[in-house]
Structures are given as C-alpha cells and as structure tokens.
C-alpha cells in the first residue's frame, strides 16, 4: 500500500514540474548535432514527430512544457565556457536549462508543432532585434555639449511619438511596423494593439520603441506605417518617414506607391481591395530638430 501511494504521489508531483525542451528547428542545426555520438537521432522529420508526441503526452498528463531554440554553435560555446563534455546528454540538459533562463521560450498549449516553431523563431528574431538595437543605442554615449545620454534621450522621444500615434489613431485593431535601414542590415519591428484594450504587449512595445529610437538618433533612412482595421469599414493605412528626432508625414500618394510597388522589380502591383491609403492625422506637435546645440 505504501509503495502504491508513493507511486501515486510521484505522478501527482510530476504534474507540478514544469520543463523545457531545446528544439532543433531546422535540418542544418540537426545535422550539426549528429556529430555527437550520444545524439542518436538520424532523421529530422522523425525527431520532430517524437518531440511533438512527447509534448502531447506531457500535456495530457497535466504537465507544462516550454520550448526553446537549441543552437548547436551556442551549445558548443556553452560547453567550452563551462568545461563540459558536449557529447553527453547531461550537458545538453544543462544547456537547455540555461536557455530556459536566458533565451526566448514559448509554452506548448496543444498547437501544431509547425505553428509553435514559427512563433518561436519569430520570438527569437524579435529578441535578437531588440538586443542589437539596444546595443547600438548604448554605444551612442553622451552628448559632447550637454552630457545627456543620447540613447536614453532618443528612447524617450520615440516613446512620446508612439504614444501620440496611438492616441490619434482611429478606433480599431492597429498593426504598426517600423523599419530602419543601415549597415549591416535593416531592422524591422512590429507592434499590435487590439481595439478597446489599453494594454500593449510589453516585449513588442519595448522592441518597437528601441528600433524607432535608433532610427531617430542615428538619422538612418526608415519609416513607420500603421494599418487600422475596424468592422464594416475599409482598413486605413498611413505612415511617416523617419527624420532626425521626428517623423515626416507621408502623403496618401506616397503611401499608395509604397504599398503598390514591387520592392524587387519596381513594377506596379494591384492595390488591395477595401483599403484606404491616406495621410496620417496630425500628431499635435512641432517637428523636432534633433539633439543639436
């Protein structure tokens, strides 16, 4: 009786334990891990099927499991830094625990694995974008004339602009995209708001504001567009071009050209139906002249 009760208690306790699975999302990463003899999988598709089966089983048993991206290069570096043998399962377990603390993770909630993988990659890109933009902002240092932290000043300015944009937007669901062009690559951040909800996704808002601040502070080419969707009305699309510490409104024609021109070929493409391309509302401020003395 005591033995049976112990097993029952262990099963109950197992449901209280949250876990993380480090997932090899693509074939390239999977092949990189096959150089370790202790990694016994030899087919990526079969590996993903087994992972999905494990996730479903844990969910049916009442367990909560998060999924993280397992990067073989980061794993090898982690093992070198911590003096671990990379060719034993316990090292992979320790690295996965490290990912759970430091990297992006998503909770498995019964969704198809392909859907979870897409969302996880998007989350990883978003975090990497924010980290890169934040690093560049921090490197701007202080103003030579007044000593003000240029990155912090730009972030404050970007936050104010974002507030004005949301306050002046018509009712509806809003989808905002900010892009900043510069070496070595273009940074893109997106932000979604739901009609009637005053709350923003904090991670999305932080990334969006950081990318916008970087564009403002560095005077890099870029733009910000917003699409507002509401029932029984055409979607409204409008935007601005980034300028030094400010935004220049795009005309309705410029917005139309941007959405109806193929980026690669330059050819015209048909406009979407039930969409109004229009000029933005007045943000209620004078254009800023940048951090100059």
mmCIF file of C-alpha atoms in Angstrom:
data_model
loop_
_atom_site.group_PDB
_atom_site.id
_atom_site.type_symbol
_atom_site.label_atom_id
_atom_site.label_comp_id
_atom_site.label_asym_id
_atom_site.label_seq_id
_atom_site.Cartn_x
_atom_site.Cartn_y
_atom_site.Cartn_z
ATOM 1 C CA UNK A 1 0.000 0.000 0.000
ATOM 2 C CA UNK A 2 2.807 2.346 0.897
ATOM 3 C CA UNK A 3 4.575 1.554 -2.394
ATOM 4 C CA UNK A 4 1.399 2.275 -4.377
ATOM 5 C CA UNK A 5 0.829 5.528 -2.529
ATOM 6 C CA UNK A 6 4.419 6.579 -3.262
ATOM 7 C CA UNK A 7 3.985 5.979 -6.967
ATOM 8 C CA UNK A 8 0.727 7.915 -6.946
ATOM 9 C CA UNK A 9 2.346 10.797 -5.131
ATOM 10 C CA UNK A 10 5.220 10.831 -7.640
ATOM 11 C CA UNK A 11 2.732 11.006 -10.509
ATOM 12 C CA UNK A 12 0.979 13.899 -8.792
ATOM 13 C CA UNK A 13 4.294 15.620 -8.133
ATOM 14 C CA UNK A 14 5.361 15.141 -11.771
ATOM 15 C CA UNK A 15 2.401 17.270 -12.825
ATOM 16 C CA UNK A 16 3.775 20.088 -10.673
ATOM 17 C CA UNK A 17 7.099 20.132 -12.541
ATOM 18 C CA UNK A 18 7.488 22.488 -15.499
ATOM 19 C CA UNK A 19 10.005 21.513 -18.160
ATOM 20 C CA UNK A 20 11.799 22.950 -21.168
ATOM 21 C CA UNK A 21 12.729 21.190 -24.409
ATOM 22 C CA UNK A 22 15.582 22.550 -26.508
ATOM 23 C CA UNK A 23 14.410 22.090 -30.088
ATOM 24 C CA UNK A 24 16.465 21.781 -33.281
ATOM 25 C CA UNK A 25 14.148 23.596 -35.649
ATOM 26 C CA UNK A 26 15.854 23.069 -38.998
ATOM 27 C CA UNK A 27 17.769 20.425 -40.892
ATOM 28 C CA UNK A 28 21.058 22.345 -40.772
ATOM 29 C CA UNK A 29 21.112 22.509 -36.975
ATOM 30 C CA UNK A 30 20.013 18.879 -36.761
ATOM 31 C CA UNK A 31 22.922 17.748 -38.960
ATOM 32 C CA UNK A 32 25.332 19.764 -36.814
ATOM 33 C CA UNK A 33 24.242 17.849 -33.701
ATOM 34 C CA UNK A 34 24.724 14.480 -35.394
ATOM 35 C CA UNK A 35 28.490 14.841 -34.988
ATOM 36 C CA UNK A 36 27.974 13.844 -31.355
ATOM 37 C CA UNK A 37 27.764 10.067 -30.908
ATOM 38 C CA UNK A 38 25.410 10.428 -27.948
ATOM 39 C CA UNK A 39 22.863 12.220 -30.153
ATOM 40 C CA UNK A 40 21.146 9.149 -31.547
ATOM 41 C CA UNK A 41 18.538 10.627 -33.903
ATOM 42 C CA UNK A 42 19.321 10.249 -37.603
ATOM 43 C CA UNK A 43 16.221 11.755 -39.267
ATOM 44 C CA UNK A 44 14.986 15.290 -38.639
ATOM 45 C CA UNK A 45 11.360 14.611 -39.548
ATOM 46 C CA UNK A 46 11.247 11.604 -37.213
ATOM 47 C CA UNK A 47 12.892 13.684 -34.496
ATOM 48 C CA UNK A 48 10.197 16.366 -34.793
ATOM 49 C CA UNK A 49 7.463 13.714 -34.668
ATOM 50 C CA UNK A 50 8.934 12.336 -31.449
ATOM 51 C CA UNK A 51 9.161 15.810 -29.928
ATOM 52 C CA UNK A 52 5.529 16.549 -30.785
ATOM 53 C CA UNK A 53 4.466 13.208 -29.323
ATOM 54 C CA UNK A 54 6.351 13.970 -26.113
ATOM 55 C CA UNK A 55 4.750 17.405 -25.868
ATOM 56 C CA UNK A 56 1.264 15.935 -26.314
ATOM 57 C CA UNK A 57 1.923 13.229 -23.723
ATOM 58 C CA UNK A 58 3.172 15.708 -21.130
ATOM 59 C CA UNK A 59 0.155 17.940 -21.792
ATOM 60 C CA UNK A 60 -2.275 15.036 -21.374
ATOM 61 C CA UNK A 61 -0.594 14.207 -18.074
ATOM 62 C CA UNK A 62 -1.128 17.771 -16.874
ATOM 63 C CA UNK A 63 2.452 18.887 -17.391
ATOM 64 C CA UNK A 64 3.547 22.283 -18.642
ATOM 65 C CA UNK A 65 6.367 22.328 -21.168
ATOM 66 C CA UNK A 66 8.140 25.254 -22.780
ATOM 67 C CA UNK A 67 10.121 25.039 -25.994
ATOM 68 C CA UNK A 68 13.391 26.876 -26.680
ATOM 69 C CA UNK A 69 15.592 27.118 -29.763
ATOM 70 C CA UNK A 70 18.626 24.843 -29.465
ATOM 71 C CA UNK A 71 21.520 26.345 -31.413
ATOM 72 C CA UNK A 72 24.472 23.924 -31.912
ATOM 73 C CA UNK A 73 27.050 26.718 -32.122
ATOM 74 C CA UNK A 74 25.826 28.316 -28.914
ATOM 75 C CA UNK A 75 25.794 24.867 -27.322
ATOM 76 C CA UNK A 76 29.420 24.204 -28.273
ATOM 77 C CA UNK A 77 30.449 27.606 -26.899
ATOM 78 C CA UNK A 78 28.490 26.973 -23.695
ATOM 79 C CA UNK A 79 30.307 23.665 -23.190
ATOM 80 C CA UNK A 80 33.700 25.300 -23.788
ATOM 81 C CA UNK A 81 32.908 28.096 -21.353
ATOM 82 C CA UNK A 82 31.642 25.765 -18.632
ATOM 83 C CA UNK A 83 34.173 22.990 -19.251
ATOM 84 C CA UNK A 84 31.518 20.397 -20.126
ATOM 85 C CA UNK A 85 31.783 17.432 -22.459
ATOM 86 C CA UNK A 86 29.382 18.269 -25.319
ATOM 87 C CA UNK A 87 28.937 14.601 -26.210
ATOM 88 C CA UNK A 88 26.924 13.547 -23.188
ATOM 89 C CA UNK A 89 23.154 14.032 -22.641
ATOM 90 C CA UNK A 90 23.585 15.781 -19.279
ATOM 91 C CA UNK A 91 25.469 18.626 -20.983
ATOM 92 C CA UNK A 92 22.576 19.128 -23.388
ATOM 93 C CA UNK A 93 20.228 19.150 -20.408
ATOM 94 C CA UNK A 94 22.281 21.830 -18.652
ATOM 95 C CA UNK A 95 22.363 23.934 -21.802
ATOM 96 C CA UNK A 96 18.583 23.624 -22.156
ATOM 97 C CA UNK A 97 18.183 24.782 -18.561
ATOM 98 C CA UNK A 98 20.406 27.748 -19.447
ATOM 99 C CA UNK A 99 18.143 28.538 -22.429
ATOM 100 C CA UNK A 100 15.098 28.462 -20.172
ATOM 101 C CA UNK A 101 16.655 31.250 -18.075
ATOM 102 C CA UNK A 102 18.175 33.405 -20.804
ATOM 103 C CA UNK A 103 16.566 32.747 -24.174
ATOM 104 C CA UNK A 104 13.113 33.078 -25.703
ATOM 105 C CA UNK A 105 10.753 30.237 -24.822
ATOM 106 C CA UNK A 106 7.136 29.502 -25.670
ATOM 107 C CA UNK A 107 4.679 27.365 -23.756
ATOM 108 C CA UNK A 108 3.232 24.359 -25.567
ATOM 109 C CA UNK A 109 -0.560 24.661 -25.417
ATOM 110 C CA UNK A 110 -1.621 21.918 -27.822
ATOM 111 C CA UNK A 111 -0.923 23.849 -31.013
ATOM 112 C CA UNK A 112 0.601 22.038 -34.032
ATOM 113 C CA UNK A 113 4.371 21.835 -33.780
ATOM 114 C CA UNK A 114 4.846 23.705 -37.083
ATOM 115 C CA UNK A 115 2.847 26.621 -35.684
ATOM 116 C CA UNK A 116 4.857 26.575 -32.468
ATOM 117 C CA UNK A 117 8.147 26.537 -34.394
ATOM 118 C CA UNK A 118 7.156 29.562 -36.486
ATOM 119 C CA UNK A 119 6.154 31.519 -33.400
ATOM 120 C CA UNK A 120 9.353 30.516 -31.602
ATOM 121 C CA UNK A 121 11.575 31.641 -34.485
ATOM 122 C CA UNK A 122 9.659 34.943 -34.665
ATOM 123 C CA UNK A 123 10.182 35.434 -30.930
ATOM 124 C CA UNK A 124 13.898 34.724 -31.250
ATOM 125 C CA UNK A 125 14.227 37.220 -34.122
ATOM 126 C CA UNK A 126 12.344 39.812 -32.102
ATOM 127 C CA UNK A 127 14.607 39.393 -29.091
ATOM 128 C CA UNK A 128 17.745 39.497 -31.249
ATOM 129 C CA UNK A 129 16.493 42.663 -32.970
ATOM 130 C CA UNK A 130 15.861 44.356 -29.644
ATOM 131 C CA UNK A 131 19.250 43.334 -28.216
ATOM 132 C CA UNK A 132 21.087 44.570 -31.320
ATOM 133 C CA UNK A 133 19.225 47.899 -31.441
ATOM 134 C CA UNK A 134 19.674 48.426 -27.694
ATOM 135 C CA UNK A 135 23.407 47.769 -28.009
ATOM 136 C CA UNK A 136 23.753 50.339 -30.798
ATOM 137 C CA UNK A 137 21.785 52.894 -28.773
ATOM 138 C CA UNK A 138 24.030 52.347 -25.758
ATOM 139 C CA UNK A 139 27.125 52.887 -27.903
ATOM 140 C CA UNK A 140 25.995 56.399 -28.843
ATOM 141 C CA UNK A 141 27.247 57.601 -25.476
ATOM 142 C CA UNK A 142 26.743 61.106 -24.141
ATOM 143 C CA UNK A 143 26.308 64.412 -25.947
ATOM 144 C CA UNK A 144 29.625 66.291 -26.129
ATOM 145 C CA UNK A 145 27.902 69.596 -25.364
ATOM 146 C CA UNK A 146 25.452 68.825 -22.569
ATOM 147 C CA UNK A 147 26.413 65.346 -21.409
ATOM 148 C CA UNK A 148 22.908 63.904 -21.953
ATOM 149 C CA UNK A 149 22.772 60.206 -22.773
ATOM 150 C CA UNK A 150 21.870 60.207 -26.478
ATOM 151 C CA UNK A 151 20.385 56.726 -26.490
ATOM 152 C CA UNK A 152 18.164 57.425 -23.497
ATOM 153 C CA UNK A 153 17.044 60.758 -24.983
ATOM 154 C CA UNK A 154 16.150 59.059 -28.271
ATOM 155 C CA UNK A 155 14.215 56.340 -26.452
ATOM 156 C CA UNK A 156 12.217 58.969 -24.545
ATOM 157 C CA UNK A 157 11.491 60.758 -27.804
ATOM 158 C CA UNK A 158 10.412 57.514 -29.507
ATOM 159 C CA UNK A 159 8.129 56.644 -26.590
ATOM 160 C CA UNK A 160 6.440 60.036 -26.851
ATOM 161 C CA UNK A 161 5.934 59.651 -30.604
ATOM 162 C CA UNK A 162 4.477 56.167 -30.207
ATOM 163 C CA UNK A 163 2.022 57.452 -27.602
ATOM 164 C CA UNK A 164 0.936 60.256 -29.932
ATOM 165 C CA UNK A 165 0.498 57.835 -32.839
ATOM 166 C CA UNK A 166 -1.712 55.505 -30.812
ATOM 167 C CA UNK A 167 -3.684 58.364 -29.262
ATOM 168 C CA UNK A 168 -4.502 59.877 -32.669
ATOM 169 C CA UNK A 169 -5.240 56.591 -34.466
ATOM 170 C CA UNK A 170 -8.890 55.867 -35.297
ATOM 171 C CA UNK A 171 -10.688 53.082 -33.385
ATOM 172 C CA UNK A 172 -9.864 49.534 -34.416
ATOM 173 C CA UNK A 173 -7.116 46.953 -34.278
ATOM 174 C CA UNK A 174 -3.760 48.598 -35.051
ATOM 175 C CA UNK A 175 -0.756 46.964 -36.687
ATOM 176 C CA UNK A 176 2.380 49.130 -36.696
ATOM 177 C CA UNK A 177 5.651 48.406 -38.477
ATOM 178 C CA UNK A 178 8.864 50.390 -38.067
ATOM 179 C CA UNK A 179 11.875 49.769 -40.313
ATOM 180 C CA UNK A 180 15.322 51.320 -40.019
ATOM 181 C CA UNK A 181 17.855 50.862 -42.807
ATOM 182 C CA UNK A 182 21.536 50.825 -42.005
ATOM 183 C CA UNK A 183 24.663 48.747 -42.020
ATOM 184 C CA UNK A 184 24.822 45.888 -41.808
ATOM 185 C CA UNK A 185 21.095 45.190 -42.175
ATOM 186 C CA UNK A 186 17.590 46.584 -41.984
ATOM 187 C CA UNK A 187 15.909 46.297 -38.597
ATOM 188 C CA UNK A 188 12.149 45.745 -38.549
ATOM 189 C CA UNK A 189 9.857 45.818 -35.514
ATOM 190 C CA UNK A 190 6.100 45.296 -35.313
ATOM 191 C CA UNK A 191 3.514 46.213 -32.707
ATOM 192 C CA UNK A 192 -0.108 45.070 -32.447
ATOM 193 C CA UNK A 193 -2.905 46.593 -30.407
ATOM 194 C CA UNK A 194 -6.459 45.319 -30.037
ATOM 195 C CA UNK A 195 -9.446 47.625 -30.271
ATOM 196 C CA UNK A 196 -10.752 48.503 -26.838
ATOM 197 C CA UNK A 197 -7.709 47.212 -24.974
ATOM 198 C CA UNK A 198 -5.451 49.793 -23.322
ATOM 199 C CA UNK A 199 -2.680 47.263 -22.791
ATOM 200 C CA UNK A 200 0.333 46.751 -25.067
ATOM 201 C CA UNK A 201 2.476 43.666 -25.266
ATOM 202 C CA UNK A 202 5.436 44.891 -23.210
ATOM 203 C CA UNK A 203 8.068 42.962 -25.188
ATOM 204 C CA UNK A 204 6.666 44.145 -28.538
ATOM 205 C CA UNK A 205 6.418 47.741 -27.330
ATOM 206 C CA UNK A 206 9.980 47.715 -25.976
ATOM 207 C CA UNK A 207 11.419 46.348 -29.217
ATOM 208 C CA UNK A 208 9.372 48.730 -31.360
ATOM 209 C CA UNK A 209 10.355 51.784 -29.333
ATOM 210 C CA UNK A 210 14.028 50.774 -29.315
ATOM 211 C CA UNK A 211 14.171 50.344 -33.104
ATOM 212 C CA UNK A 212 12.350 53.654 -33.619
ATOM 213 C CA UNK A 213 14.728 55.378 -31.190
ATOM 214 C CA UNK A 214 17.733 54.016 -33.067
ATOM 215 C CA UNK A 215 16.419 55.394 -36.346
ATOM 216 C CA UNK A 216 15.752 58.795 -34.801
ATOM 217 C CA UNK A 217 19.114 59.056 -33.050
ATOM 218 C CA UNK A 218 21.239 57.930 -35.996
ATOM 219 C CA UNK A 219 19.159 59.728 -38.654
ATOM 220 C CA UNK A 220 19.041 56.467 -40.593
ATOM 221 C CA UNK A 221 16.627 56.029 -43.519
ATOM 222 C CA UNK A 222 13.437 54.417 -42.355
ATOM 223 C CA UNK A 223 9.718 54.630 -41.967
ATOM 224 C CA UNK A 224 6.752 53.830 -39.782
ATOM 225 C CA UNK A 225 3.390 52.660 -41.100
ATOM 226 C CA UNK A 226 0.162 51.804 -39.323
ATOM 227 C CA UNK A 227 -2.810 49.804 -40.514
ATOM 228 C CA UNK A 228 -6.101 50.195 -38.665
ATOM 229 C CA UNK A 229 -8.819 47.568 -39.086
ATOM 230 C CA UNK A 230 -12.390 48.009 -37.817
ATOM 231 C CA UNK A 231 -15.643 46.175 -38.581
ATOM 232 C CA UNK A 232 -17.721 47.365 -41.547
ATOM 233 C CA UNK A 233 -15.144 49.960 -42.669
ATOM 234 C CA UNK A 234 -12.183 49.831 -45.072
ATOM 235 C CA UNK A 235 -8.766 49.349 -43.499
ATOM 236 C CA UNK A 236 -6.853 52.621 -43.169
ATOM 237 C CA UNK A 237 -3.136 52.686 -43.974
ATOM 238 C CA UNK A 238 -0.888 55.682 -43.395
ATOM 239 C CA UNK A 239 2.622 56.446 -42.233
ATOM 240 C CA UNK A 240 5.650 58.625 -41.778
ATOM 241 C CA UNK A 241 9.227 58.857 -42.925
ATOM 242 C CA UNK A 242 11.853 58.929 -40.157
ATOM 243 C CA UNK A 243 13.824 62.146 -39.786
ATOM 244 C CA UNK A 244 16.192 63.460 -37.124
ATOM 245 C CA UNK A 245 14.315 63.014 -33.853
ATOM 246 C CA UNK A 246 10.968 63.243 -35.632
ATOM 247 C CA UNK A 247 8.573 61.917 -38.252
ATOM 248 C CA UNK A 248 7.585 63.438 -41.599
ATOM 249 C CA UNK A 249 4.053 62.534 -42.703
ATOM 250 C CA UNK A 250 3.730 60.594 -45.933
ATOM 251 C CA UNK A 251 1.135 61.791 -48.394
ATOM 252 C CA UNK A 252 -1.665 59.471 -49.459
ATOM 253 C CA UNK A 253 0.092 59.087 -52.803
ATOM 254 C CA UNK A 254 3.375 58.115 -51.173
ATOM 255 C CA UNK A 255 1.618 55.504 -49.043
ATOM 256 C CA UNK A 256 -0.153 54.140 -52.113
ATOM 257 C CA UNK A 257 3.134 53.961 -54.043
ATOM 258 C CA UNK A 258 4.861 52.177 -51.170
ATOM 259 C CA UNK A 259 2.164 49.504 -50.910
ATOM 260 C CA UNK A 260 1.523 49.111 -54.623
ATOM 261 C CA UNK A 261 5.083 48.808 -55.912
ATOM 262 C CA UNK A 262 7.020 45.551 -56.019
ATOM 263 C CA UNK A 263 10.101 46.055 -53.857
ATOM 264 C CA UNK A 264 12.400 43.907 -56.011
ATOM 265 C CA UNK A 265 11.255 44.708 -59.576
ATOM 266 C CA UNK A 266 9.798 48.188 -59.089
ATOM 267 C CA UNK A 267 6.695 47.138 -61.039
ATOM 268 C CA UNK A 268 3.252 48.348 -60.007
ATOM 269 C CA UNK A 269 1.020 45.809 -58.293
ATOM 270 C CA UNK A 270 -2.716 45.953 -57.771
ATOM 271 C CA UNK A 271 -3.880 47.733 -54.625
ATOM 272 C CA UNK A 272 -5.724 45.722 -52.013
ATOM 273 C CA UNK A 273 -9.499 45.914 -52.062
ATOM 274 C CA UNK A 274 -11.308 47.635 -49.198
ATOM 275 C CA UNK A 275 -8.205 49.580 -48.144
ATOM 276 C CA UNK A 276 -7.864 53.357 -47.918
ATOM 277 C CA UNK A 277 -4.323 54.720 -48.357
ATOM 278 C CA UNK A 278 -4.382 58.091 -46.643
ATOM 279 C CA UNK A 279 -2.368 60.826 -44.972
ATOM 280 C CA UNK A 280 -1.778 60.442 -41.221
ATOM 281 C CA UNK A 281 -3.576 62.502 -38.596
ATOM 282 C CA UNK A 282 -1.818 65.454 -37.032
ATOM 283 C CA UNK A 283 0.287 64.283 -34.098
ATOM 284 C CA UNK A 284 -0.174 67.662 -32.450
ATOM 285 C CA UNK A 285 3.459 68.688 -32.189
ATOM 286 C CA UNK A 286 6.098 70.753 -33.938
ATOM 287 C CA UNK A 287 8.765 68.755 -35.788
ATOM 288 C CA UNK A 288 11.827 68.174 -33.635
ATOM 289 C CA UNK A 289 15.215 69.344 -34.835
ATOM 290 C CA UNK A 290 17.278 66.591 -33.268
ATOM 291 C CA UNK A 291 19.791 66.701 -30.425
ATOM 292 C CA UNK A 292 21.728 69.764 -31.529
ATOM 293 C CA UNK A 293 23.193 72.802 -29.746
#
